[in-house]
Short mmCIF file of C-alpha atoms in Angstrom, two decimals:
data_model
loop_
_atom_site.label_atom_id
_atom_site.label_comp_id
_atom_site.label_asym_id
_atom_site.label_seq_id
_atom_site.Cartn_x
_atom_site.Cartn_y
_atom_site.Cartn_z
CA MET A 1 0.00 0.00 0.00
CA PRO A 2 1.44 3.44 -0.87
CA GLU A 3 2.43 5.48 2.17
CA SER A 4 1.52 9.06 2.98
CA ALA A 5 4.35 11.46 2.28
CA VAL A 6 3.37 13.49 5.36
CA SER A 7 2.84 10.97 8.17
CA GLY A 8 4.74 7.92 6.92
CA GLN A 9 1.64 5.87 7.75
CA LYS A 10 -0.43 3.84 5.34
CA ARG A 11 -3.15 5.97 3.87
CA PRO A 12 -6.80 5.13 4.58
CA HIS A 13 -8.06 2.48 2.17
CA VAL A 14 -11.42 3.15 0.51
CA VAL A 15 -12.84 0.13 -1.29
CA VAL A 16 -15.64 0.64 -3.83
CA VAL A 17 -17.51 -2.47 -4.94
CA GLY A 18 -19.20 -1.92 -8.29
CA GLY A 19 -18.10 0.08 -11.32
CA GLY A 20 -21.47 1.51 -12.30
CA PHE A 21 -22.75 5.09 -12.17
CA GLY A 22 -22.51 5.40 -8.39
CA GLY A 23 -19.22 3.58 -7.93
CA ILE A 24 -17.39 5.65 -10.53
CA ALA A 25 -18.87 8.88 -9.15
CA ALA A 26 -17.56 8.02 -5.67
CA VAL A 27 -14.10 7.09 -6.99
CA ARG A 28 -13.76 10.29 -9.00
CA LYS A 29 -14.89 12.46 -6.07
CA LEU A 30 -12.01 10.98 -4.03
CA LYS A 31 -9.42 12.01 -6.62
CA ARG A 32 -7.79 14.67 -4.44
CA ALA A 33 -8.34 12.94 -1.11
CA ASP A 34 -5.35 11.55 0.81
CA VAL A 35 -6.61 7.98 0.43
CA ASP A 36 -5.94 4.87 -1.62
CA VAL A 37 -8.97 3.71 -3.59
CA THR A 38 -9.57 0.17 -4.85
CA LEU A 39 -12.41 -0.31 -7.33
CA ILE A 40 -13.73 -3.90 -7.51
CA ASP A 41 -16.02 -5.26 -10.20
CA ARG A 42 -16.80 -8.70 -11.60
CA HIS A 43 -16.30 -7.24 -15.09
CA THR A 44 -13.38 -5.24 -16.44
CA TYR A 45 -15.78 -2.74 -17.96
CA ASN A 46 -18.59 -0.38 -17.08
CA THR A 47 -21.86 -0.94 -18.96
CA PHE A 48 -24.09 2.00 -19.86
CA GLN A 49 -27.31 0.16 -19.06
CA PRO A 50 -29.78 2.77 -20.42
CA LEU A 51 -28.65 1.88 -23.96
CA LEU A 52 -28.44 -1.90 -23.60
CA TYR A 53 -31.72 -2.23 -25.49
CA GLN A 54 -30.05 -0.54 -28.49
CA VAL A 55 -27.52 -3.39 -28.53
CA ALA A 56 -30.32 -5.94 -28.22
CA THR A 57 -32.13 -4.39 -31.21
CA ALA A 58 -29.01 -4.25 -33.42
CA SER A 59 -28.48 -0.48 -33.41
CA LEU A 60 -25.30 -0.21 -31.33
CA ASN A 61 -22.15 -2.26 -30.89
CA PRO A 62 -21.58 -3.55 -27.34
CA GLY A 63 -18.27 -1.66 -27.35
CA ASP A 64 -20.16 1.60 -27.88
CA ILE A 65 -21.69 1.39 -24.40
CA THR A 66 -18.89 -0.29 -22.42
CA TRP A 67 -15.86 1.45 -20.93
CA PHE A 68 -12.62 -0.14 -19.68
CA LEU A 69 -12.63 0.39 -15.92
CA ARG A 70 -8.84 0.43 -15.68
CA ALA A 71 -8.89 3.53 -17.88
CA ILE A 72 -9.99 5.49 -14.80
CA ARG A 73 -6.32 5.62 -13.81
CA ALA A 74 -5.56 7.85 -16.78
CA LYS A 75 -6.72 10.87 -14.76
CA GLN A 76 -6.54 9.52 -11.21
CA SER A 77 -3.37 8.02 -9.74
CA ASN A 78 -4.74 7.09 -6.30
CA VAL A 79 -7.05 4.38 -7.67
CA ARG A 80 -6.44 0.81 -8.75
CA PHE A 81 -8.80 -1.76 -10.25
CA LEU A 82 -9.33 -5.32 -9.04
CA LYS A 83 -11.44 -7.81 -10.97
CA GLY A 84 -13.41 -10.16 -8.78
CA LEU A 85 -16.74 -11.14 -7.28
CA VAL A 86 -17.27 -10.41 -3.58
CA VAL A 87 -18.48 -13.62 -1.92
CA SER A 88 -18.47 -12.52 1.73
CA MET A 89 -17.81 -9.59 4.06
CA ASP A 90 -16.50 -9.47 7.63
CA HIS A 91 -17.23 -5.97 8.92
CA GLU A 92 -15.59 -6.50 12.31
CA ALA A 93 -12.32 -7.42 10.62
CA GLN A 94 -13.09 -4.94 7.79
CA THR A 95 -12.30 -7.57 5.21
CA LEU A 96 -13.81 -8.70 1.91
CA LYS A 97 -13.29 -12.11 0.39
CA LEU A 98 -13.41 -12.45 -3.39
CA ASP A 99 -13.79 -15.52 -5.54
CA GLY A 100 -10.42 -17.04 -6.34
CA GLY A 101 -9.11 -16.65 -2.79
CA VAL A 102 -8.38 -12.90 -2.86
CA GLU A 103 -8.82 -10.95 0.39
CA VAL A 104 -9.20 -7.17 0.57
CA LYS A 105 -8.86 -4.98 3.68
CA TYR A 106 -10.76 -1.72 3.93
CA ASP A 107 -11.06 1.33 6.17
CA HIS A 108 -14.13 2.63 4.34
CA LEU A 109 -16.38 0.52 2.11
CA VAL A 110 -18.82 1.71 -0.58
CA ILE A 111 -21.24 -0.88 -1.97
CA ALA A 112 -22.47 0.12 -5.42
CA VAL A 113 -23.18 -3.18 -7.16
CA GLY A 114 -26.51 -2.40 -8.76
CA VAL A 115 -29.36 -4.90 -9.01
CA THR A 116 -30.72 -7.66 -11.20
CA ALA A 117 -34.08 -8.77 -12.56
CA ASN A 118 -36.92 -9.61 -10.20
CA TYR A 119 -39.08 -12.44 -11.53
CA PHE A 120 -41.58 -12.24 -8.63
CA GLY A 121 -41.68 -16.02 -8.32
CA ILE A 122 -43.49 -16.41 -11.67
CA PRO A 123 -43.02 -20.00 -12.89
CA GLY A 124 -40.54 -20.31 -15.75
CA ALA A 125 -39.62 -16.60 -15.83
CA GLU A 126 -36.06 -16.98 -14.57
CA GLN A 127 -35.49 -20.02 -16.77
CA PHE A 128 -36.91 -18.80 -20.09
CA ALA A 129 -37.17 -14.97 -20.00
CA MET A 130 -34.25 -12.81 -21.11
CA PRO A 131 -33.33 -9.79 -18.93
CA LEU A 132 -31.32 -6.76 -20.07
CA TYR A 133 -28.84 -5.96 -17.31
CA ARG A 134 -25.55 -7.12 -18.85
CA ARG A 135 -23.83 -6.83 -22.21
CA SER A 136 -23.94 -10.59 -22.70
CA GLN A 137 -27.71 -10.59 -22.13
CA ALA A 138 -28.28 -7.90 -24.77
CA LEU A 139 -26.19 -9.85 -27.27
CA ALA A 140 -28.13 -13.03 -26.47
CA VAL A 141 -31.43 -11.26 -27.31
CA ARG A 142 -30.02 -9.82 -30.54
CA ASP A 143 -28.56 -13.12 -31.75
CA ARG A 144 -31.70 -15.11 -30.94
CA MET A 145 -33.79 -12.58 -32.87
CA PHE A 146 -31.67 -12.89 -36.01
CA ALA A 147 -31.46 -16.68 -35.65
CA SER A 148 -35.28 -16.82 -35.67
CA LEU A 149 -35.55 -14.54 -38.69
CA GLU A 150 -32.94 -16.44 -40.70
CA ASP A 151 -34.64 -19.74 -39.94
CA ALA A 152 -38.04 -18.38 -40.99
CA ALA A 153 -36.54 -16.97 -44.21
CA VAL A 154 -35.47 -20.47 -45.29
CA ASN A 155 -38.17 -22.69 -43.82
CA GLY A 156 -41.10 -20.41 -44.49
CA GLN A 157 -43.30 -18.48 -42.09
CA ASP A 158 -45.58 -21.33 -41.15
CA ARG A 159 -46.62 -19.49 -37.98
CA ASP A 160 -46.50 -15.98 -36.58
CA LEU A 161 -43.26 -14.75 -35.03
CA ARG A 162 -43.63 -12.89 -31.75
CA ILE A 163 -41.32 -10.99 -29.42
CA ILE A 164 -42.80 -10.29 -25.99
CA VAL A 165 -41.53 -7.52 -23.72
CA VAL A 166 -42.70 -7.82 -20.11
CA GLY A 167 -42.87 -4.51 -18.25
CA GLY A 168 -44.21 -1.12 -19.30
CA GLY A 169 -41.58 1.05 -17.64
CA ALA A 170 -38.97 3.06 -19.55
CA THR A 171 -36.87 0.01 -20.47
CA GLY A 172 -39.87 -1.97 -21.68
CA VAL A 173 -41.31 0.90 -23.72
CA GLU A 174 -37.95 1.72 -25.31
CA THR A 175 -37.25 -1.92 -26.14
CA ALA A 176 -40.68 -2.58 -27.63
CA GLY A 177 -40.50 0.63 -29.70
CA ALA A 178 -37.06 -0.29 -31.06
CA PHE A 179 -38.16 -3.81 -32.01
CA ALA A 180 -41.24 -2.37 -33.74
CA GLU A 181 -39.19 0.08 -35.80
CA LEU A 182 -36.80 -2.68 -36.85
CA ARG A 183 -39.78 -4.74 -38.00
CA ASN A 184 -41.56 -1.84 -39.70
CA ASN A 185 -38.63 -0.15 -41.42
CA ASP A 186 -35.88 -2.74 -41.89
CA MET A 187 -37.56 -6.10 -42.35
CA PRO A 188 -39.51 -5.28 -45.55
CA VAL A 189 -36.15 -4.57 -47.23
CA THR A 190 -33.78 -7.00 -45.50
CA TYR A 191 -36.22 -9.91 -45.08
CA PRO A 192 -38.52 -9.77 -48.13
CA GLU A 193 -39.27 -13.49 -47.58
CA LEU A 194 -41.24 -12.68 -44.44
CA ASP A 195 -44.66 -11.16 -43.99
CA ARG A 196 -44.29 -8.16 -41.70
CA ASN A 197 -47.90 -8.55 -40.60
CA ARG A 198 -47.06 -11.94 -39.10
CA VAL A 199 -44.25 -10.55 -36.93
CA HIS A 200 -45.66 -9.22 -33.65
CA ILE A 201 -44.15 -7.07 -30.91
CA THR A 202 -46.17 -7.46 -27.73
CA LEU A 203 -45.74 -5.32 -24.61
CA ILE A 204 -47.30 -6.72 -21.43
CA GLU A 205 -47.92 -4.44 -18.43
CA MET A 206 -49.91 -5.27 -15.30
CA LEU A 207 -50.95 -1.63 -14.75
CA PRO A 208 -53.59 0.01 -16.97
CA HIS A 209 -50.94 2.31 -18.47
CA VAL A 210 -47.28 2.39 -19.49
CA LEU A 211 -44.58 4.59 -17.89
CA GLY A 212 -46.12 4.58 -14.43
CA PRO A 213 -43.89 7.29 -12.85
CA PHE A 214 -44.69 9.81 -15.62
CA HIS A 215 -47.50 12.35 -15.86
CA PRO A 216 -50.75 10.94 -17.35
CA LYS A 217 -50.34 13.18 -20.41
CA LEU A 218 -46.95 11.64 -21.18
CA ARG A 219 -48.23 8.11 -20.51
CA ASP A 220 -51.01 8.69 -23.01
CA TYR A 221 -48.57 10.02 -25.61
CA ALA A 222 -46.31 6.97 -25.16
CA ARG A 223 -49.26 4.59 -25.52
CA LYS A 224 -50.42 6.26 -28.73
CA SER A 225 -46.86 6.31 -30.10
CA LEU A 226 -46.48 2.58 -29.46
CA GLU A 227 -49.85 1.86 -31.06
CA LYS A 228 -48.84 3.96 -34.08
CA ARG A 229 -45.88 1.59 -34.48
CA ASP A 230 -48.24 -1.40 -34.30
CA VAL A 231 -47.04 -2.60 -30.93
CA ASP A 232 -49.53 -5.07 -29.48
CA LEU A 233 -50.23 -3.49 -26.08
CA ARG A 234 -51.55 -5.79 -23.35
CA LEU A 235 -52.31 -3.40 -20.49
CA GLY A 236 -53.89 -4.52 -17.24
CA THR A 237 -52.47 -7.95 -18.01
CA ALA A 238 -50.58 -10.22 -15.62
CA VAL A 239 -47.97 -12.81 -16.56
CA LYS A 240 -48.88 -16.14 -14.97
CA GLU A 241 -46.16 -18.35 -16.44
CA VAL A 242 -43.28 -18.17 -18.91
CA ARG A 243 -42.67 -21.24 -21.02
CA GLU A 244 -40.04 -22.10 -23.57
CA ASP A 245 -42.44 -21.29 -26.40
CA GLY A 246 -44.34 -18.33 -24.96
CA VAL A 247 -46.17 -16.71 -22.08
CA LEU A 248 -49.39 -17.47 -20.24
CA VAL A 249 -51.18 -14.22 -19.40
CA GLU A 250 -54.37 -13.24 -17.62
CA HIS A 251 -56.59 -10.24 -18.37
CA ASP A 252 -59.90 -9.61 -16.58
CA GLY A 253 -59.85 -13.16 -15.24
CA VAL A 254 -59.37 -14.73 -18.68
CA GLU A 255 -56.17 -16.65 -19.39
CA GLU A 256 -54.49 -16.74 -22.81
CA PHE A 257 -51.29 -18.34 -24.05
CA LEU A 258 -49.16 -16.21 -26.39
CA LEU A 259 -46.70 -18.11 -28.56
CA ALA A 260 -43.34 -16.33 -28.64
CA GLY A 261 -39.77 -17.04 -29.65
CA ILE A 262 -38.29 -14.33 -27.39
CA VAL A 263 -39.46 -13.01 -24.01
CA VAL A 264 -37.57 -9.93 -22.80
CA TRP A 265 -37.97 -9.31 -19.06
CA ALA A 266 -38.08 -5.61 -18.14
CA SER A 267 -40.19 -5.76 -14.99
CA GLY A 268 -38.93 -5.23 -11.47
CA ILE A 269 -35.56 -5.28 -9.72
CA THR A 270 -34.01 -7.12 -6.79
CA ALA A 271 -30.60 -7.34 -5.16
CA HIS A 272 -28.12 -9.94 -6.36
CA PRO A 273 -28.35 -13.18 -4.32
CA THR A 274 -24.73 -12.76 -3.16
CA VAL A 275 -25.74 -9.72 -1.07
CA GLN A 276 -27.26 -12.16 1.42
CA ASP A 277 -23.71 -13.22 2.36
CA TRP A 278 -22.43 -9.69 2.95
CA ALA A 279 -23.67 -9.25 6.55
CA VAL A 280 -25.76 -6.17 5.78
CA PRO A 281 -29.41 -5.40 6.65
CA GLN A 282 -31.74 -5.95 3.70
CA GLY A 283 -35.11 -4.37 3.04
CA ARG A 284 -37.58 -4.45 0.17
CA GLY A 285 -36.32 -6.43 -2.82
CA GLY A 286 -33.26 -7.53 -0.86
CA ARG A 287 -31.80 -4.03 -1.13
CA ILE A 288 -29.45 -2.72 1.55
CA GLU A 289 -30.99 -0.42 4.17
CA THR A 290 -29.22 2.91 4.70
CA ASP A 291 -29.57 6.04 6.85
CA GLU A 292 -29.69 9.73 5.89
CA HIS A 293 -26.00 9.69 4.90
CA LEU A 294 -26.33 6.45 2.88
CA ARG A 295 -24.47 4.55 5.63
CA VAL A 296 -25.47 0.94 5.98
CA LYS A 297 -27.59 0.71 9.12
CA GLY A 298 -25.75 -0.81 12.07
CA VAL A 299 -22.40 -1.12 10.27
CA ASP A 300 -19.50 1.29 10.77
CA ASN A 301 -17.70 2.87 7.79
CA VAL A 302 -19.85 1.05 5.22
CA TYR A 303 -22.09 2.80 2.68
CA ALA A 304 -24.50 1.64 -0.02
CA ILE A 305 -25.50 3.72 -3.03
CA GLY A 306 -27.55 3.42 -6.19
CA ASP A 307 -30.20 0.80 -6.91
CA VAL A 308 -28.81 -1.66 -4.34
CA SER A 309 -29.56 0.75 -1.48
CA VAL A 310 -32.91 1.69 -0.04
CA SER A 311 -33.93 4.20 2.59
CA PRO A 312 -37.18 3.09 4.27
CA ASP A 313 -38.04 6.75 4.91
CA GLU A 314 -37.44 8.10 1.40
CA PRO A 315 -37.09 5.53 -1.42
CA LEU A 316 -35.32 6.86 -4.53
CA PRO A 317 -36.11 6.11 -8.18
CA GLN A 318 -33.96 3.51 -9.95
CA LEU A 319 -32.18 5.98 -12.22
CA ALA A 320 -28.61 7.03 -12.93
CA GLN A 321 -28.85 10.37 -11.14
CA PRO A 322 -29.62 9.03 -7.63
CA ALA A 323 -26.60 6.72 -7.96
CA ILE A 324 -24.29 9.49 -9.20
CA GLN A 325 -25.42 11.95 -6.55
CA GLY A 326 -25.20 9.26 -3.88
CA GLY A 327 -21.64 8.38 -4.90
CA LYS A 328 -20.55 12.01 -4.66
CA HIS A 329 -22.24 12.43 -1.27
CA VAL A 330 -20.59 9.35 0.24
CA ALA A 331 -17.18 10.50 -1.00
CA LYS A 332 -17.85 13.87 0.62
CA VAL A 333 -18.78 12.18 3.92
CA ILE A 334 -15.62 10.05 3.87
CA ARG A 335 -13.42 13.07 3.20
CA ALA A 336 -15.13 15.04 5.97
CA GLU A 337 -14.58 12.23 8.47
CA LEU A 338 -10.91 11.94 7.51
CA ASP A 339 -10.54 15.69 7.99
CA GLY A 340 -12.28 15.57 11.36
CA LYS A 341 -15.36 17.47 10.17
CA LYS A 342 -18.89 16.52 11.23
CA THR A 343 -20.92 19.14 9.38
CA VAL A 344 -21.97 17.25 6.24
CA LYS A 345 -25.68 17.66 5.62
CA PRO A 346 -27.83 14.54 5.11
CA PHE A 347 -28.13 13.28 1.56
CA SER A 348 -30.82 15.05 -0.44
CA TYR A 349 -31.62 13.85 -3.92
CA LYS A 350 -32.01 16.63 -6.48
CA ASP A 351 -34.48 15.39 -9.07
CA LYS A 352 -33.37 16.60 -12.50
CA GLY A 353 -36.17 14.80 -14.30
CA THR A 354 -36.64 11.65 -16.31
CA MET A 355 -37.32 10.67 -19.90
CA ALA A 356 -38.00 7.76 -22.21
CA THR A 357 -37.93 7.30 -25.97
CA ILE A 358 -40.35 5.30 -28.08
CA GLY A 359 -38.48 5.61 -31.36
CA ARG A 360 -37.31 8.03 -34.01
CA SER A 361 -38.49 11.58 -33.20
CA SER A 362 -40.69 10.26 -30.43
CA ALA A 363 -39.96 10.56 -26.71
CA VAL A 364 -41.34 11.93 -23.45
CA ALA A 365 -39.44 14.06 -20.95
CA GLU A 366 -40.11 15.55 -17.53
CA ILE A 367 -37.18 17.90 -16.88
CA LYS A 368 -36.90 20.36 -14.04
CA PHE A 369 -37.56 23.98 -15.01
CA LEU A 370 -38.99 22.90 -18.40
CA PRO A 371 -42.55 22.12 -19.46
CA ARG A 372 -43.44 18.49 -20.09
CA LEU A 373 -42.10 17.57 -23.51
CA THR A 374 -43.16 15.03 -26.11
CA GLY A 375 -42.18 14.19 -29.66
CA PHE A 376 -39.15 15.57 -31.46
CA PRO A 377 -37.95 18.09 -28.80
CA ALA A 378 -37.97 15.40 -26.11
CA TRP A 379 -36.23 12.97 -28.47
CA VAL A 380 -33.42 15.42 -29.27
CA ILE A 381 -32.82 15.97 -25.54
CA TRP A 382 -32.91 12.22 -24.93
CA VAL A 383 -30.27 11.55 -27.61
CA GLY A 384 -28.03 14.42 -26.49
CA LEU A 385 -28.19 13.52 -22.81
CA HIS A 386 -27.47 9.83 -23.35
CA VAL A 387 -24.51 10.51 -25.63
CA ALA A 388 -23.08 13.10 -23.23
CA THR A 389 -23.45 10.77 -20.24
CA LEU A 390 -21.44 7.96 -21.85
CA LEU A 391 -17.95 7.39 -20.45
CA GLY A 392 -15.10 8.13 -22.87
CA ASN A 393 -14.99 10.24 -26.02
CA ARG A 394 -14.54 7.17 -28.24
CA ASN A 395 -17.84 5.76 -26.97
CA ARG A 396 -19.57 9.10 -27.48
CA PHE A 397 -18.36 9.42 -31.07
CA ALA A 398 -19.17 5.79 -31.94
CA THR A 399 -22.65 5.99 -30.42
CA MET A 400 -23.39 9.27 -32.15
CA ILE A 401 -22.34 7.82 -35.51
CA ASN A 402 -24.42 4.67 -35.08
CA LEU A 403 -27.50 6.52 -33.83
CA THR A 404 -27.14 8.97 -36.72
CA ALA A 405 -27.06 6.05 -39.14
CA LYS A 406 -30.18 4.64 -37.52
CA TYR A 407 -32.29 7.76 -37.04
CA LEU A 408 -31.07 10.37 -39.53
CA VAL A 409 -29.82 8.29 -42.46
CA TRP A 410 -33.26 6.70 -42.65
CA GLY A 411 -33.24 3.58 -44.78
CA SER A 412 -29.61 2.45 -44.36
CA HIS A 413 -30.81 -0.88 -42.86
CA ASN A 414 -27.28 -1.64 -41.68
CA ALA A 415 -28.10 -3.66 -38.58
CA ILE A 416 -25.25 -4.65 -36.27
CA VAL A 417 -25.35 -8.44 -36.22
CA GLY A 418 -23.36 -11.28 -34.67
CA GLU A 419 -23.07 -15.02 -34.97
CA THR A 420 -26.15 -17.18 -35.49
CA PRO A 421 -26.37 -20.97 -35.80
CA PRO A 422 -26.53 -22.66 -39.22
CA VAL A 423 -29.97 -22.76 -40.79
CA VAL A 424 -31.23 -26.27 -41.50
CA ALA A 425 -33.99 -26.67 -44.09
CA LEU A 426 -36.85 -28.74 -42.68
CA LYS A 427 -37.86 -29.73 -46.22
CA PRO A 428 -36.01 -29.73 -49.55
CA VAL A 429 -35.61 -26.11 -50.68
CA THR A 430 -34.81 -24.68 -54.12
CA VAL A 431 -33.58 -21.15 -54.72
CA GLU A 432 -34.73 -19.75 -58.06
CA ALA A 433 -34.44 -16.46 -59.90
CA ARG A 434 -37.29 -14.04 -59.57
CA SER A 435 -39.27 -12.67 -62.44
CA PRO A 436 -37.67 -9.53 -63.96
CA ARG A 437 -39.06 -6.26 -62.70
CA LYS A 438 -38.93 -2.69 -63.85
CA ALA A 439 -36.99 -0.13 -61.85
CA VAL A 440 -39.21 1.40 -59.18
CA SER A 441 -38.80 3.75 -56.23
CA ARG A 442 -37.61 2.46 -52.88
CA ALA A 443 -41.07 2.92 -51.38
CA ALA A 444 -42.65 0.95 -54.25
CA ALA A 445 -40.05 -1.79 -53.89
CA ARG A 446 -40.83 -2.05 -50.19
CA LYS A 447 -44.56 -2.35 -50.87
CA ALA A 448 -43.90 -5.00 -53.51
CA ALA A 449 -41.76 -6.97 -51.08
CA GLU A 450 -44.53 -6.84 -48.49
CA ALA A 451 -47.06 -8.01 -51.06
CA ASP A 452 -44.83 -10.89 -52.12
CA ALA A 453 -44.36 -12.01 -48.54
CA ALA A 454 -48.08 -11.86 -47.86
CA GLU A 455 -48.85 -13.99 -50.91
CA GLY A 456 -46.07 -16.48 -50.28
CA LEU A 457 -44.10 -15.57 -53.43
CA GLU A 458 -40.66 -15.82 -51.78
CA THR A 459 -37.42 -16.19 -53.69
CA ILE A 460 -36.79 -19.34 -51.68
CA ARG A 461 -39.55 -21.78 -52.39
CA GLN A 462 -40.21 -25.24 -51.09
CA ASP A 463 -39.70 -27.97 -53.67
CA PRO A 464 -43.19 -29.03 -54.82
CA ARG A 465 -42.00 -32.63 -54.94
CA SER A 466 -41.44 -32.70 -51.15
#
């Protein structure tokens, strides 16, 4: 451990577990403090979770929204990174144990690990639904989508294709809107073999409206915008079971099974199961209970920030800003204690607003000191804010280029794809030339492709002898 140039003693050791919004904010706020900081994360990168759905819907590369955590040392010499998963904590000995046999001593500990999906005990949900909390999960959704489309392009669309999104919050609305735009704008050109009308995007929400935390006016706008994009909205509908081939739902006491190839889970959060072994008090959703300074209740020199923390007196929204502000506050408290000051005011969250996008030129925004916004103005703010909030200039430039290609260069159809399994024809298939056609406009070509798909006049036809 580096020694203090003044006292000759080892400097206080601040350990931050979790390299998300809150963890990085705390680390950066300790830049000029006379402490050593160790940042621990199970991954070597930070993931910008608000844009994970753009990776899942083939609009962004995973590298566009991930940032190498060791790069934090470029502007901060008192921090080091340690890759590992915390398996247990001993707060009396002030020690963490990581997988692989690594032990870490701390003087001050900041827990900022985030949360994971809450399946609410629904049968089959954890086994078959696909959450969007990690880069690997977004890639899994994207690759399964293209695998299904490629298979249908060869074997014929003998049944409807459906993607179900469970949860009508911001993540669910944004994901469903992005899937719908891919189907509406890209598929008629890139998958002329398929009938767009037989590809369904279904959004399931237990409440009678989407975007629960927003003003009713904005909820109504989002609902209409989704319906305009032909999203199949199932409001006031509960998920009873998730199966390998779809979802059993209930609406007004009537159950219905919806066949689906992909079920994206965007409903509810809970703490990671490993938190149970960290000797901290847990409240609703397994989240760590904290006091007015975000200290973990009953534990000295330990703090919890972001989604993993909960104050029974004043719960905070699960957004980036509470985590960032919480990280800065905890760093301020630690510095004050090291300096012998006791005058830090209790943490007070400053709500700067919230927003969600439905698709190109369509978004809703509630921003402090501004009127409620919908449509293009809200969408421009949404794009600008998300690009600006990304870590690293390379990520900002790459994301801006890819979003420009998607939203402004309308009709490029250059989806970002990965590996999919080989397509196996279920019956003998012959590929033949199409009948010659006269040159037509792009819009006319798209309509012709849709007509061909609807009538079954694909380029790839099943051999009539089969």
